[in-house]
Structures are given as C-alpha cells and as structure tokens.
Coordinates of C-alpha atoms and ligand atoms in Angstrom, one line a residue:
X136 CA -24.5 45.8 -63.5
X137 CA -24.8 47.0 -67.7
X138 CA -22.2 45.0 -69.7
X139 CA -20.3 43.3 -66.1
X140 CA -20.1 39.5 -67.3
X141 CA -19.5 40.2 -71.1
X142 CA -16.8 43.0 -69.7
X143 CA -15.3 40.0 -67.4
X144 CA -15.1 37.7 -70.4
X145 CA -13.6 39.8 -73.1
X146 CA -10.8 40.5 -70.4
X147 CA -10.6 36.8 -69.7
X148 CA -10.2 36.5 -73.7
X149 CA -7.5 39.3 -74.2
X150 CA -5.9 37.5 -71.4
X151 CA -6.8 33.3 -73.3
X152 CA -5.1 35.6 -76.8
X153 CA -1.9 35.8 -74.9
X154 CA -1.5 31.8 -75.3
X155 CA -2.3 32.4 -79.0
X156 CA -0.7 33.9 -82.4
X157 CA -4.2 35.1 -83.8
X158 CA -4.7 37.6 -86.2
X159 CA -6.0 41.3 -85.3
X160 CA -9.0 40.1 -87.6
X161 CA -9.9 37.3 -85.6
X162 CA -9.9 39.5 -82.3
X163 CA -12.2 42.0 -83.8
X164 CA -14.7 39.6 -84.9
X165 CA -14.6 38.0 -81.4
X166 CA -15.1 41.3 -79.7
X167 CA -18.9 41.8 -80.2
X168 CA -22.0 39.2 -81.3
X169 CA -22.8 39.3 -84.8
X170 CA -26.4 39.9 -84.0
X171 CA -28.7 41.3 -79.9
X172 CA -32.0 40.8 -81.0
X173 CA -34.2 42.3 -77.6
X174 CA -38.0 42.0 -77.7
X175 CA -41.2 42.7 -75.7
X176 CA -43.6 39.8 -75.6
X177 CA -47.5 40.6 -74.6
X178 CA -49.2 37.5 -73.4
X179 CA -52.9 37.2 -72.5
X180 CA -53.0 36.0 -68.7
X181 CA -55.4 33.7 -67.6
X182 CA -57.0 36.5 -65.1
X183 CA -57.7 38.3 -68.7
X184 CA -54.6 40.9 -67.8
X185 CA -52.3 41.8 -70.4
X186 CA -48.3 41.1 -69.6
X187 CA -45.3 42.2 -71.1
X188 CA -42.3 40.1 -71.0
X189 CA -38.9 41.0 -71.9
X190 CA -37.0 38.6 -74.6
X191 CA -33.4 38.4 -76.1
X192 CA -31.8 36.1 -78.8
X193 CA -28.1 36.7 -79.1
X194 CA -26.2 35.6 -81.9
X195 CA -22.1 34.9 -81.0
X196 CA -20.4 33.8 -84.2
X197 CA -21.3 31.4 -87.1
X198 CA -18.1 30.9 -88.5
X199 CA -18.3 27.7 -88.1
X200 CA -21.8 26.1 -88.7
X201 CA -25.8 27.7 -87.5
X202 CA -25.8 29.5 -84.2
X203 CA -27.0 27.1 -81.1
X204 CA -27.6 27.6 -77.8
X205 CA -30.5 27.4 -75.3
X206 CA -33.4 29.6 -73.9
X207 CA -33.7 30.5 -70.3
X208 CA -36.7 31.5 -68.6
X209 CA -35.6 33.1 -65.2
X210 CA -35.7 36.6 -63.4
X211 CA -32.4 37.2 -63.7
X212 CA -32.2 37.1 -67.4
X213 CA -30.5 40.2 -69.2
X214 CA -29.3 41.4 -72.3
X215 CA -25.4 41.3 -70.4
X216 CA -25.8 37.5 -69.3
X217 CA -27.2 36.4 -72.5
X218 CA -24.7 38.0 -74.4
X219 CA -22.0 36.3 -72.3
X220 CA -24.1 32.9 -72.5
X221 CA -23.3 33.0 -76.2
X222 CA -20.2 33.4 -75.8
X223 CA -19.7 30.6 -73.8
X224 CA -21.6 28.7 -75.8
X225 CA -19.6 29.3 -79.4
X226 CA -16.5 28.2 -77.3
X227 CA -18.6 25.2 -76.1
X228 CA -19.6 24.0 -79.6
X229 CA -15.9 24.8 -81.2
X230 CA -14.2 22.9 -77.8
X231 CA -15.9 19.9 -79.1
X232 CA -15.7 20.5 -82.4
X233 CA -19.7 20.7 -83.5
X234 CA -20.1 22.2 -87.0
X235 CA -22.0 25.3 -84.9
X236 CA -21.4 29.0 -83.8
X237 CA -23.2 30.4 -80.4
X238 CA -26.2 32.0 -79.6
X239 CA -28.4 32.2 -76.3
X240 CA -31.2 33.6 -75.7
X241 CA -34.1 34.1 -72.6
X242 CA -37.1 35.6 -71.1
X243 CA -37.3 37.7 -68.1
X244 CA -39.8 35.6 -66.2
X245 CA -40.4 33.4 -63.0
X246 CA -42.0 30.3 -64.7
X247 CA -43.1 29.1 -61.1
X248 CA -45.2 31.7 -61.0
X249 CA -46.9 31.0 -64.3
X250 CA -49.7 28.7 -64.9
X251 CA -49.2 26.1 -67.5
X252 CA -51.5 27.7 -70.1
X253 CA -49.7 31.2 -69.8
X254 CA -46.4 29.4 -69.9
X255 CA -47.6 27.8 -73.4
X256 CA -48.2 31.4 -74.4
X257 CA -45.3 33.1 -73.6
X258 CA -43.5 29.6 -75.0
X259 CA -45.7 30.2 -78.5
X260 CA -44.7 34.1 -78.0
X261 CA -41.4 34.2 -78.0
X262 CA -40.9 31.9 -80.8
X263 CA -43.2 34.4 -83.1
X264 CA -40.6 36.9 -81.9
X265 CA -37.7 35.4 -83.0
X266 CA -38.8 33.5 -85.8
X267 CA -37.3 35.3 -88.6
X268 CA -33.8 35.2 -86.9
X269 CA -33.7 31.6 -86.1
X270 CA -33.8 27.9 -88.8
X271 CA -32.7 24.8 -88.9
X272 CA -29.5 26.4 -90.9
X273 CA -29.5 29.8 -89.0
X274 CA -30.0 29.2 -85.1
X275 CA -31.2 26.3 -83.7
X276 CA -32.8 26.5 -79.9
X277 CA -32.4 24.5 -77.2
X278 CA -33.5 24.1 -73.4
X279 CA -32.2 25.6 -70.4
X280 CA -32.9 27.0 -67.2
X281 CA -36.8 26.7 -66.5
X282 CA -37.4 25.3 -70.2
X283 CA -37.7 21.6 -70.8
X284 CA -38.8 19.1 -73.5
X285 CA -42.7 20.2 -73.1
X286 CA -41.9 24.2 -73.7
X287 CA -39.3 22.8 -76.5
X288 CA -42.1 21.1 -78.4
X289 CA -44.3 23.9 -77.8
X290 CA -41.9 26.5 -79.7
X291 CA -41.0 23.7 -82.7
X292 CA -45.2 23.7 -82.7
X293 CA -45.2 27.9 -83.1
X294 CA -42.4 27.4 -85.7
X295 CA -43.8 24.9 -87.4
X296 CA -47.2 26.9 -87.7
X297 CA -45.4 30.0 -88.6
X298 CA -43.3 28.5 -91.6
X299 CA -46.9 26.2 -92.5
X300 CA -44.5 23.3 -92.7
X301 CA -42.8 20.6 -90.3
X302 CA -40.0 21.9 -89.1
X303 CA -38.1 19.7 -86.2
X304 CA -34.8 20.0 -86.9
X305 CA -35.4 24.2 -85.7
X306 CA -35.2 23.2 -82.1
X307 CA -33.4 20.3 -80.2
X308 CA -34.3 19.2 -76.9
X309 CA -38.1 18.2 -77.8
X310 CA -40.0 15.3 -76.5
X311 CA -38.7 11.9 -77.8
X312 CA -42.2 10.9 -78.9
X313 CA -42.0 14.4 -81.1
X314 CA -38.5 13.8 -83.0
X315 CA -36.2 14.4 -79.9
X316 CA -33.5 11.9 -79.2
X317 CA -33.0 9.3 -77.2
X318 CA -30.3 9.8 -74.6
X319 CA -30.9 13.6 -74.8
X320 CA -32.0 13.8 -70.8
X321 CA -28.7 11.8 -69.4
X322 CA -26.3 13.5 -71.7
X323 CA -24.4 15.9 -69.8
X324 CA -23.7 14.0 -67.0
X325 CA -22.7 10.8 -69.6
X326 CA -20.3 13.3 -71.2
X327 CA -19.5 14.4 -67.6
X328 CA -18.4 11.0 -67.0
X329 CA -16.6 10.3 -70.1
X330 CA -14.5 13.4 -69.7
X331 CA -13.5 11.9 -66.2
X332 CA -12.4 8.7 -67.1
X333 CA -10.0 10.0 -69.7
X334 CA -8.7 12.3 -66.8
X335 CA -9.0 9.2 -64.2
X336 CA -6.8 7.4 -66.9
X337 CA -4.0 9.8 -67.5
X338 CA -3.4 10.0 -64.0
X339 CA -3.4 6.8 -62.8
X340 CA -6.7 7.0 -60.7
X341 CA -8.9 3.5 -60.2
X342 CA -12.5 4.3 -60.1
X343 CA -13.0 2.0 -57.5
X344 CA -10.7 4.0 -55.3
X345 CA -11.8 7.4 -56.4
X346 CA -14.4 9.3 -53.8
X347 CA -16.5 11.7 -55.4
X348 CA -18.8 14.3 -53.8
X349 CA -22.3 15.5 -56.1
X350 CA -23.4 19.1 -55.4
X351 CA -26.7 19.7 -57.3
X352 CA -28.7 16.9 -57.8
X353 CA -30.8 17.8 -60.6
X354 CA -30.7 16.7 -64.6
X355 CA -26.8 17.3 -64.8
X356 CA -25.9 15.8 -61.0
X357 CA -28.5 13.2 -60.5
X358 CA -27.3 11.3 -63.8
X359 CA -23.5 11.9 -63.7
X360 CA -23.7 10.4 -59.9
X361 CA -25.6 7.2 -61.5
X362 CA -23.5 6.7 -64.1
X363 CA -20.1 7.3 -61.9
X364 CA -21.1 4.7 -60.0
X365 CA -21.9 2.0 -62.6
X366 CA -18.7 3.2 -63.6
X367 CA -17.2 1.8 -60.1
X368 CA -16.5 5.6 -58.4
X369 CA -17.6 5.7 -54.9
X370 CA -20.6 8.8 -54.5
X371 CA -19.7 9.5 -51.0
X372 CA -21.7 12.6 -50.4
X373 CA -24.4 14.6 -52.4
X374 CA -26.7 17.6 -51.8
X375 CA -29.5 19.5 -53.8
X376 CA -31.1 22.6 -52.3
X377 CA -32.2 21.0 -49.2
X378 CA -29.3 20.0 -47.6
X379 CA -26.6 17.4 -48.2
X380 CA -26.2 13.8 -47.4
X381 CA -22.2 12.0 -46.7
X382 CA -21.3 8.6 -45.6
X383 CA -17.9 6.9 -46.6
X384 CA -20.0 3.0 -47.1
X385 CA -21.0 4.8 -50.2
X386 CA -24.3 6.1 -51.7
X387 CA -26.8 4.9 -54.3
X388 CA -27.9 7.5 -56.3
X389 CA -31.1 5.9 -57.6
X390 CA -32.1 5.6 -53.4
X391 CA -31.8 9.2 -53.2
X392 CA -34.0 9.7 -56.4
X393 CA -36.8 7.4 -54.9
X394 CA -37.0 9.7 -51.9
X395 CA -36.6 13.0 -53.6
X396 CA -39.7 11.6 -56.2
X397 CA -41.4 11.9 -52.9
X398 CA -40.5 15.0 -51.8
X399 CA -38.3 14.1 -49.1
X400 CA -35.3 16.5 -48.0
X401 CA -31.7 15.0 -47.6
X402 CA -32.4 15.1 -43.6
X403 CA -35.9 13.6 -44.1
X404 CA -34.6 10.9 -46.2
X405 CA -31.9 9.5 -44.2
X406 CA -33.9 8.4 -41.6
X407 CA -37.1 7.1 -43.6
X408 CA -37.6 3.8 -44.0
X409 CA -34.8 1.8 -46.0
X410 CA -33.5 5.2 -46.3
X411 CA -29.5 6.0 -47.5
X412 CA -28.1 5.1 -44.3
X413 CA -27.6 1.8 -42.7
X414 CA -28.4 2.1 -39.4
X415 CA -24.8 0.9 -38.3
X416 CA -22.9 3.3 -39.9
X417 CA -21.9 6.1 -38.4
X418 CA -19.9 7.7 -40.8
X419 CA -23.5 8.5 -41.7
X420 CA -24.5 12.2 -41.7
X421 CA -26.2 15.6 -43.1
X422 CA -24.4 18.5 -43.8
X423 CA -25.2 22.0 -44.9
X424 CA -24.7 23.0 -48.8
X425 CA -21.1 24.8 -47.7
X426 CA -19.7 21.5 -46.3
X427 CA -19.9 19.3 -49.0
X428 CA -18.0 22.0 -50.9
X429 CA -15.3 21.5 -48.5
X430 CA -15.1 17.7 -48.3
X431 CA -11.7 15.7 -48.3
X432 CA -12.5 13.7 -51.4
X433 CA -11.1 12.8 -54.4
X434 CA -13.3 14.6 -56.9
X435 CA -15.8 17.1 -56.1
X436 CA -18.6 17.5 -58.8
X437 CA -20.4 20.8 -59.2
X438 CA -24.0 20.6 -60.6
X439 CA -26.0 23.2 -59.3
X440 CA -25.4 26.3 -60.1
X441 CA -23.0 29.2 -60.9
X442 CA -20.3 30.5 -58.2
X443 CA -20.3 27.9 -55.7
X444 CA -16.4 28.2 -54.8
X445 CA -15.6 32.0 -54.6
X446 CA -11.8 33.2 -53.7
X447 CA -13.5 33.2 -50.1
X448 CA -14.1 29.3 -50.0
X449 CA -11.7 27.8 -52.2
X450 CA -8.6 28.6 -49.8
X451 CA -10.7 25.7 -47.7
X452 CA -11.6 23.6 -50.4
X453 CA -9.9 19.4 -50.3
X454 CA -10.8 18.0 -52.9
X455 CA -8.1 16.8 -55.2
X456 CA -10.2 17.5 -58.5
X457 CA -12.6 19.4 -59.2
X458 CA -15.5 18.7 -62.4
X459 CA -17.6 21.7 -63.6
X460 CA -21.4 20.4 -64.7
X461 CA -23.0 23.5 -64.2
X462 CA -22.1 26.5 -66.1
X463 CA -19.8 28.8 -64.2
X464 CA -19.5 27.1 -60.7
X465 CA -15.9 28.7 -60.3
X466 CA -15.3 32.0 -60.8
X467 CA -12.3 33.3 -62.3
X468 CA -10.5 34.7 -59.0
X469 CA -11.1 30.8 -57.2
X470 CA -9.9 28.9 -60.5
X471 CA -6.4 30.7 -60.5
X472 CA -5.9 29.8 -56.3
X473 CA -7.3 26.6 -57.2
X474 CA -4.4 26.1 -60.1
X475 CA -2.0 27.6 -58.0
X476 CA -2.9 25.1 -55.1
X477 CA -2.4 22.4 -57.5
X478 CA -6.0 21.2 -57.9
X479 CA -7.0 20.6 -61.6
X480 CA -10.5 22.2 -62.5
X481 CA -11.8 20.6 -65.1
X482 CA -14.0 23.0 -66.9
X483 CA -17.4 23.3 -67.9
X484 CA -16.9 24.0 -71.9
X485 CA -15.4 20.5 -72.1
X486 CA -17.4 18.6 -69.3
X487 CA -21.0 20.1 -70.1
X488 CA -20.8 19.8 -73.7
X489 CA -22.2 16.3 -73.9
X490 CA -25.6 17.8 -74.1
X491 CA -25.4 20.3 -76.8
X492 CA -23.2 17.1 -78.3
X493 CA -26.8 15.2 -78.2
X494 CA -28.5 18.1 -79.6
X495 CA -26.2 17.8 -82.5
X496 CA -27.3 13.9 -82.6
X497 CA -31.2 15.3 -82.7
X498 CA -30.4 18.0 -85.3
X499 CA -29.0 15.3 -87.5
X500 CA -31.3 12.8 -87.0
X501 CA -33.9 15.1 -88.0
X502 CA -32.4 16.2 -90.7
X503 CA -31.8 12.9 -92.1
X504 CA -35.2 11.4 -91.2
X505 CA -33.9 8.5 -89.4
X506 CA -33.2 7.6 -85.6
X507 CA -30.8 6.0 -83.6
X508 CA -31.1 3.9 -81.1
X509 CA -29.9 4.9 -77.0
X510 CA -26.6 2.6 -77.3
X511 CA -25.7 4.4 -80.8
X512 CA -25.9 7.8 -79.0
X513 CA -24.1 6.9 -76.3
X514 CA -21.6 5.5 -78.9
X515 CA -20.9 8.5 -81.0
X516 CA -21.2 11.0 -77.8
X517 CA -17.9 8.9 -76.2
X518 CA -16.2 9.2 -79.9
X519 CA -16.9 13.0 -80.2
X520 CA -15.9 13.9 -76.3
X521 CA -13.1 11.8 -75.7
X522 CA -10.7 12.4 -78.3
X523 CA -11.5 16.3 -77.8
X524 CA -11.2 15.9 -73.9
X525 CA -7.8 14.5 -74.2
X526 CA -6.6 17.3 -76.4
X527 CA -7.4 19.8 -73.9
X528 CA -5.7 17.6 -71.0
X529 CA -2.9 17.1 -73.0
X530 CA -2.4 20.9 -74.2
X531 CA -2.6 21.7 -70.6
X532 CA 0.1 19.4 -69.1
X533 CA 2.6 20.4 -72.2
X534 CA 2.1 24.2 -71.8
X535 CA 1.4 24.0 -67.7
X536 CA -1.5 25.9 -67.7
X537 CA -4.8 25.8 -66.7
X538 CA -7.3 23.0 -68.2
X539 CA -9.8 26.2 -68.5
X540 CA -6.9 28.0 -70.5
X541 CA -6.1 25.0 -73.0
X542 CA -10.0 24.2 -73.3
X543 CA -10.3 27.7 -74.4
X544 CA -7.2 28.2 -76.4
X545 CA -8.3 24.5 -77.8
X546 CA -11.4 26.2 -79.0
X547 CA -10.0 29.4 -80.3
X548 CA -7.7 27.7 -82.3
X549 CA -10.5 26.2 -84.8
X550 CA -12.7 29.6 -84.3
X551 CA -9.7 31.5 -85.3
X552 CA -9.0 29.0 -88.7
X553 CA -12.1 29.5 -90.0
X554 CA -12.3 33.2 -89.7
X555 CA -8.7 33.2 -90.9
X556 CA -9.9 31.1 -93.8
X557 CA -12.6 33.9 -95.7
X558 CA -9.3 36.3 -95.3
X559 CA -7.4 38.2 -93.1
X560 CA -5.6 41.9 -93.5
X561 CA -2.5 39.6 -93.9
X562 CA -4.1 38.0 -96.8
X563 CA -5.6 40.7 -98.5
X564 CA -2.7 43.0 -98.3
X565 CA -0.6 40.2 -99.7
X566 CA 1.8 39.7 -97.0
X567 CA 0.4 35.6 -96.3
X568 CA 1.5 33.7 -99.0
X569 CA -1.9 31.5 -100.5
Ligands
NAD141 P1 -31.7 21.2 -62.4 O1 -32.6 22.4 -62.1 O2 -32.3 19.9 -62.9 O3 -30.9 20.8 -61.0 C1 -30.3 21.7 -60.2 C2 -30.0 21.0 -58.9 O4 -29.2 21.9 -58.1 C3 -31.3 20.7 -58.1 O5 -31.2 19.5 -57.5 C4 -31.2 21.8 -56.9 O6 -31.9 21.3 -55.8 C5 -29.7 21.9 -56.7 N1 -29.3 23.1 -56.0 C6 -29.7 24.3 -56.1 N2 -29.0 25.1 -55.2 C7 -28.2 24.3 -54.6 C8 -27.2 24.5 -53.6 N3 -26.9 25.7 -53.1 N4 -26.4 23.4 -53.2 C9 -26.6 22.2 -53.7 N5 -27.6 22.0 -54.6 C10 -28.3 23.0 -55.1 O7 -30.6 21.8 -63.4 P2 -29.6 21.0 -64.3 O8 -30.3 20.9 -65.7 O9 -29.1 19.7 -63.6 O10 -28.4 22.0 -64.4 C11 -27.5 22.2 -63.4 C12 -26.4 23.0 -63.9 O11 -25.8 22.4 -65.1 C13 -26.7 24.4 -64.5 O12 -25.7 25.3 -64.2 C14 -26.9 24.2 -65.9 O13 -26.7 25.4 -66.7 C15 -25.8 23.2 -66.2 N6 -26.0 22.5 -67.4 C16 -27.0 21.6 -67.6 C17 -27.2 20.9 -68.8 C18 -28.3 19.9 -68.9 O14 -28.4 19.3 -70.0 N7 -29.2 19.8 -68.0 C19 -26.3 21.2 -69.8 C20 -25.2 22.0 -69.7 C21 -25.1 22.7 -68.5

C-alpha cells in the first residue's frame, strides 16, 4: 500500500502536464513535498497507560503564500495519504487563487475511542510536535476528519503557550467566540452552491426545475442541501450512513436535521410524527446508500466520503451532473466513463474550496484584528469562487476536456508562474529573454 495514492497522483499530473507548456523546473519541484515531518506522540491515558500515537505534517509547496491544510485524526491516516492530501490541497488553494501553498497533516487514531480529556492531550501533543514547522507565515492548520472547532482551539491554546504569546492567526477553524469566523461551519456547502449556479447558468438550467440528490449529510451535505433549496433547487433524495430518504414532492432539509438531532435513522424518520413524508405521497420511499447513487436526477451531490462511484457503478449512474463536496468521491477510472458518457463532474478542488476560502477570511481577520460580519463573508466568498469557477468551466468547454483537467491545469498555471518567476534553467542559461 507504501506510496499508492501519491504514485496515482504524480501519474495523474504527468498526464494534467500534457495540457500544459511548463518548464522541466516546475515539474521537478512538483514531484516531491518540500518538507514529511513524521512523529511519535506519547500521551498519558486516563487508565494511567502510556500511548504512542503516530503523527505527520506534510509540507506540498509554498510558492505561492504559507502552507495550509487540515489535520485528520482517523485510523487510516498514513504518511502516503497525507502526502497526497497536500497535494491536493496546494492545487485547492492555487484553483481559487488563495495567496497559500499545501500541507496536510494527521494522527493515526480512532477519536471515538478516546475520552475527551485524552483527546485534549493528544490535541495539545501533536501541536508541541509540530510547532517549530508550523506559523502564522509558515503553515497554518485547519480542521478535518475527526477534528473540529473545540480540538482547533485546543491546538491554537498549545501554540499559544508554546510561543508565550497570542497567536490565532496559527490555526483557522477555531471557535467563533475564540477568533474563528463567522460563516466558517456553512462554507463548503455555500461555495458548493455558488459553484453550481454559475454551472446552472451557463447551461441554461432553472433551479426550480433542477432535481438534486444529497449523499452524505453531514457539515459539507447537510448545508449545501439547505442552501440549494433557498436557492429554489428541488432536494429530492438524501442519505447519511443510515440509509437514504427520496420523494419527487420535494424534501426540507432542516426536517431531516430535526430528526437526525434526535437520533432517528432515514427509515425511522419517515414515519415519525410530522416526519419527511406526507402521508399521501407515494412517491415517498427509503433506499439503500447504492440507490441514491443511481437516481435519475438532475444533479447528484456527493458529500460523504471518498470513492462512492467506482468504474463498477458509474456505467449505471443517471444523473445528468455530478458535484464533488467530499474529497475524492470519484475515482479517476469512473471520472473518465463519466466524461466519456457525457456527464460533467464538477470536481472537488473547485467545489470544496469554499472552506479553506473561509479559512483564508479567519487568517485575515486575525491578522488584521478586526471581524466581519456573516453577510460580508458570504459576500467576498461568492467574489473569490465565482469568477475562478467560471474560469475552469470556461477552459473546459474551449479545450473539451474534463472540468477536473481544466481545474487542475487552471491551478498549475499560477503554481507554475510563480516557480517560473525565482528562475528557471531557461532563465539562468540565458535562453528566456528578461
Ligand atoms: P461529516 O462527518 O460531517 O459528514 C459525513 C456524512 O456522510 C455523515 O452524514 C455520514 O452519515 C455520511 N455518510 C457516511 N457514509 C455514508 C454512505 N456510505 N452513504 C451516505 N452517507 C454516508 O463530514 P463533512 O465535514 O460533511 O465532510 C464530508 C466530505 O466533505 C469529506 O470528504 C470531507 O473531506 C469533505 N470536505 C469537507 C469540508 C468541510 O468544511 N466540512 C471541506 C472540504 C471537504
């Protein structure tokens, strides 16, 4: 399993380089991250046990700006997937143009099965780890899988301690009432949503008479499926891990929030009282995880988790368009059928970014001191995705290729620039003219 995502992705960018006249420079630099910081964190467990947790921070490229990216606490977590988070993230941050590189980092851990007080510790741990590789103008942390705004504020605490000095702007992602920002939590499915319209605009689709189908409905899915619909697109199915629910009337994704506040499944909560179906409606009915994925709608949104349509589902797939939330929901052999069938996939770089875009907000807020209010977030996260989002769309229709392809190639492009402008073997042989 040693090196099998990053391998995948620097074939996928030998194949993205083909679209691009780069210089040998730039590819060499791309190759590897500039910095694979692994550690071993001993915490104290609360049966008086001493642990030993594995830790990685991986630094991608600061060309462009301070590396950023999340931490994951999760099982799965390796020195291969972080190194091919950061990746993904410096294309992330360059797609819509943040003044950042990438980075990612992680713990080997199941956080479930950690009290709160030993998840504090190995929070406060892995910060005193990593502090001398991360700042607020080196590499700025951020949430992800199994971290939230609590182990966020923790870790800007630990730094904070460490450096005997206030330090927010370190970390983004922290509590609001502990300099986070406001519109942090809805932010990736708001910049979901923006990202759609523009594509809903170009071609010609009316919200009102768009269907979409919700797969995960956590953070990411639970917001983007609120929003769409104050937006005036019809939510016609959704699922989370317990199942999923699909009725053409129409769904209200704050309903399905009520009952999941109470623990209710997607079965349980169709029949409870002034539950998501009306009781004359027919069209009313649970499916299994597999068969939403396959729904004849117009836009299926993925917002669980990574490869949900696989080369073995996505000959069966209807939907007319497909919108990545989560990282990595199509894998590389389903998004070529699916572009080959003529479905657009459009791709998690572009569509996540809104919340590493509101991260940027935080950084600068606390940078600056002051703080903006939700409507002026919401404000300058439209201005930043939308122009970016119709670049892509627009690169991809001129060139006919893949909306993955031109987001990446989009991205490159302004990577590439800025390594190309501290010198390339062109330039310092003398065959570029200055
Ligand atoms: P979350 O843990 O809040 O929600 C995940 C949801 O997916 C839950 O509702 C869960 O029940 C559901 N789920 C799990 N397995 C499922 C399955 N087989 N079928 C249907 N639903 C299933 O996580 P999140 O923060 O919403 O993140 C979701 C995805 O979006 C992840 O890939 C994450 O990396 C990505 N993402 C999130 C953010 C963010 O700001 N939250 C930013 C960028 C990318």
């Amino acid at each position: 399993m040693a090196q099998k995502i990053f391998d995948d992705i620097q074939h996928h960018l030998n194949d993205i380089f083909q679209y691009m006249d780069v210089p040998e420079d730039v590819r060499s630099r791309l190759s590897v991250p500039k910095l694979a910081l692994s550690v071993s964190i001993p915490v104290r467990m609360d049966d008086g046990r001493l642990e030993i947790f594995k830790g990685y921070r991986v630094q991608y490229d600061d060309t462009i700006g301070p590396y950023k990216g999340g931490i994951r606490f999760h099982p799965g977590v390796n020195m291969d997937e972080v190194t091919a988070l950061s990746f993904w993230m410096t294309i992330k941050t360059a797609v819509v143009g943040l003044p950042y590189g990438g980075a990612k980092g992680g713990v080997k851990v199941n956080a479930k099965a950690l009290s709160r007080m030993e998840l504090e510790r190995l929070s406060r741990g892995y910060i005193r780890h990593i502090a001398d590789v991360i700042g607020p103008s080196r590499d700025i942390p951020a949430p992800d899988l199994y971290t939230n705004a609590t182990v966020m504020g923790w870790m800007a605490d630990e730094y904070a301690q460490i450096q005997r000095r206030q330090v927010p702007d370190v970390i983004t992602g922290k509590p609001v009432r502990l300099h986070g920002s406001q519109g942090r939590e809805s932010a990736t499915g708001r910049g979901a949503l923006y990202t759609l319209l523009q594509w809903a605009e170009r071609r010609g689709m009316k919200p009102s008479a768009t269907t979409v189908a919700v797969q995960g409905f956590g953070n990411a899915g639970y917001h983007f499926a609120r929003l769409a619909r104050e937006a005036g697109f019809k939510i016609v199915a959704v699922s989370d891990s317990s199942g999923a629910i699909h009725t053409r009337k129409g769904i209200d994704p704050d309903r399905i929030m009520y009952f999941k506040r109470q623990r209710s499944s997607m079965h349980e909560m169709m029949y409870a009282d002034g539950a998501i179906c009306d009781l004359d409606d027919p069209s009313c009915v649970t499916l299994s995880n597999a068969e939403l994925l396959e729904l004849d709608v117009d836009v299926l949104a993925l917002a669980a988790l990574e490869n949900q349509i696989t080369i073995e589902n996505a000959p069966r797939v209807r939907a007319k368009h497909i919108i990545e939330l989560a990282n990595g929901p199509v894998t590389s052999e389903a998004d070529t059928l699916l572009f080959e069938r003529g479905i657009p996939v459009l791709p998690d770089v572009l569509c996540n970014a809104g919340g590493v875009t509101v991260s940027y907000f935080e950084w600068v807020q606390n940078r600056s001191g002051y703080y903006w209010s939700a409507e002026e977030i919401y404000d300058r996260l439209k201005q930043m995705m939308e122009p970016q989002a119709n670049q892509v769309f627009a690169m991809a229709e001129h060139r006919e290729i893949p909306l993955r392809t031109a987001a990446y190639v989009h991205a490159l492009h302004r990577i590439a620039g800025a390594i190309s402008e501290r010198g390339t073997r062109e330039y310092f042989n003398g065959k570029e003219r200055v």
